[in-house]
PDB file of C-alpha atoms in Angstrom:
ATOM      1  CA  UNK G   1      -1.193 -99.513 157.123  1.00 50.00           C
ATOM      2  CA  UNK G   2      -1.959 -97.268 154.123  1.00 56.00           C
ATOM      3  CA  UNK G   3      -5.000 -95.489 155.283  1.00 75.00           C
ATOM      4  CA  UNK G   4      -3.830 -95.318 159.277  1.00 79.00           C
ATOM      5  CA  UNK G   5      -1.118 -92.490 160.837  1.00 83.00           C
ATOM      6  CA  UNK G   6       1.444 -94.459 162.933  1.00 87.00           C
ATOM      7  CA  UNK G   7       3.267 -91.391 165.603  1.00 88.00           C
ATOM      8  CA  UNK G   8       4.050 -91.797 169.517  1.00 91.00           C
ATOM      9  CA  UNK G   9       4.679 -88.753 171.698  1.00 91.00           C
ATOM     10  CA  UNK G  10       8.034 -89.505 172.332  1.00 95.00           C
ATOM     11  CA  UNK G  11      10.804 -92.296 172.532  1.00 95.00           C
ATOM     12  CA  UNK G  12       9.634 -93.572 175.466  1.00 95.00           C
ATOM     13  CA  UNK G  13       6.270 -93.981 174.226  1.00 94.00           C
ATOM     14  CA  UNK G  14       6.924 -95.440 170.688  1.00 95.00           C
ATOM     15  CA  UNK G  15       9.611 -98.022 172.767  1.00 96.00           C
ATOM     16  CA  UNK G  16       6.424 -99.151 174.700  1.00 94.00           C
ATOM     17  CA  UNK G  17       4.787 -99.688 171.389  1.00 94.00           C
ATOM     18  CA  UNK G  18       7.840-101.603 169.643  1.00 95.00           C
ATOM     19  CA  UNK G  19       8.050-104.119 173.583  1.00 94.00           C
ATOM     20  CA  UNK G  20       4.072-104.170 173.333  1.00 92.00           C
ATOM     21  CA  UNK G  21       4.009-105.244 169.298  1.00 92.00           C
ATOM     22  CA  UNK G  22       6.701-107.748 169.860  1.00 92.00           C
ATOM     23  CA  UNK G  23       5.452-109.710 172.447  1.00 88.00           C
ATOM     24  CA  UNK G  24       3.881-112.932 171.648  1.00 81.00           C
ATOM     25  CA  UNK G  25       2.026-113.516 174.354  1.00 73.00           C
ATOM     26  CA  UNK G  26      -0.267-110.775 176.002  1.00 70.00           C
ATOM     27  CA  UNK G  27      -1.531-111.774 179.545  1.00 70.00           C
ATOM     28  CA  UNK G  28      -4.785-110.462 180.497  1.00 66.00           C
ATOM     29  CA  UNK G  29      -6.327-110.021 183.940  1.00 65.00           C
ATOM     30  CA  UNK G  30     -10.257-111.262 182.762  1.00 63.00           C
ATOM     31  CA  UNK G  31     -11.591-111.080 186.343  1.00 67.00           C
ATOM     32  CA  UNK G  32     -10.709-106.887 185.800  1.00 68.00           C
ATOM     33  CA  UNK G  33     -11.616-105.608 182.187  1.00 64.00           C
ATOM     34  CA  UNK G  34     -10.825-102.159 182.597  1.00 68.00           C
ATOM     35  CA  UNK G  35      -9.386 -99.590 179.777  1.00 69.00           C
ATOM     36  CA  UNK G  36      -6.452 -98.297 182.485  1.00 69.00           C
ATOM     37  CA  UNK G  37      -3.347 -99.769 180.401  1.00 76.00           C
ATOM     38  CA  UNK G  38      -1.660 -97.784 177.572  1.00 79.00           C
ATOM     39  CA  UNK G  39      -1.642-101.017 175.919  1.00 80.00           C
ATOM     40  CA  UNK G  40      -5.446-101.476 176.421  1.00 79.00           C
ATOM     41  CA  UNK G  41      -5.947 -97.825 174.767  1.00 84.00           C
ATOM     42  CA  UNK G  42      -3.715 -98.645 171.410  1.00 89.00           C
ATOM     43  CA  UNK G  43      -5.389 -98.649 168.308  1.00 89.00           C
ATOM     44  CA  UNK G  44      -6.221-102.405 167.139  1.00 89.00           C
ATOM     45  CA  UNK G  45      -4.815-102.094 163.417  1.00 91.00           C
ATOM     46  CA  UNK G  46      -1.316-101.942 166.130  1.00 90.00           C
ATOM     47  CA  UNK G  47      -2.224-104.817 168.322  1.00 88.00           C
ATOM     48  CA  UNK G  48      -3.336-106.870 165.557  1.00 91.00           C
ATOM     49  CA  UNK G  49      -0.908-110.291 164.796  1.00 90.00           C
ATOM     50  CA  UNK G  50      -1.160-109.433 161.370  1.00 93.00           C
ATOM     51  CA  UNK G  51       0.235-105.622 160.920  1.00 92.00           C
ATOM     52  CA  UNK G  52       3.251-106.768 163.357  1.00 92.00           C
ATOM     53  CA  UNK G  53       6.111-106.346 160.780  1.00 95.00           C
ATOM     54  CA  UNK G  54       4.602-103.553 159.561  1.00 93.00           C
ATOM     55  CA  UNK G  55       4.778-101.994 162.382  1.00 93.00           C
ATOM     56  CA  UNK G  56       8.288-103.025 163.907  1.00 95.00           C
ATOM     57  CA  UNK G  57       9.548-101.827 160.399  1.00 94.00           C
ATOM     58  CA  UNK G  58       8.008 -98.587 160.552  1.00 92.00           C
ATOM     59  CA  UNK G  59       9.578 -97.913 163.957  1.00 94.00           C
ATOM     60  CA  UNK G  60      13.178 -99.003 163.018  1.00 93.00           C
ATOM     61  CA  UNK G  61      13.332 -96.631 160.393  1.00 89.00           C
ATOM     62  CA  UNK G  62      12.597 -93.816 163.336  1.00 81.00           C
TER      63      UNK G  62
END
């Protein structure tokens, strides 16, 4: 996460990040690929498996 800025606009927005990280399981709707979620528009270093701790730790210490 060294070389990436991690903000949100507010609290509601980085509380919708820390829900969207933590979920296991994301449900997609194949049949309707658009780019209309906020999750859908996140930046795939934060939706990636493997930067999930770093990420939940980052916005704990907020």
């Amino acid at each position: 996460m060294e070389k990436n800025l991690f903000w949100a606009y507010n609290y509601e927005h980085l509380n919708f990040i820390k829900v969207f990280v933590s979920v296991k399981l994301r449900e997609r709707n194949i049949e309707n690929m658009s780019n209309k979620s906020l999750g859908s528009r996140l930046p795939k270093w934060i939706t990636s498996h493997k930067n999930r701790d770093l990420i939940l730790k980052a916005i704990e210490k907020t």
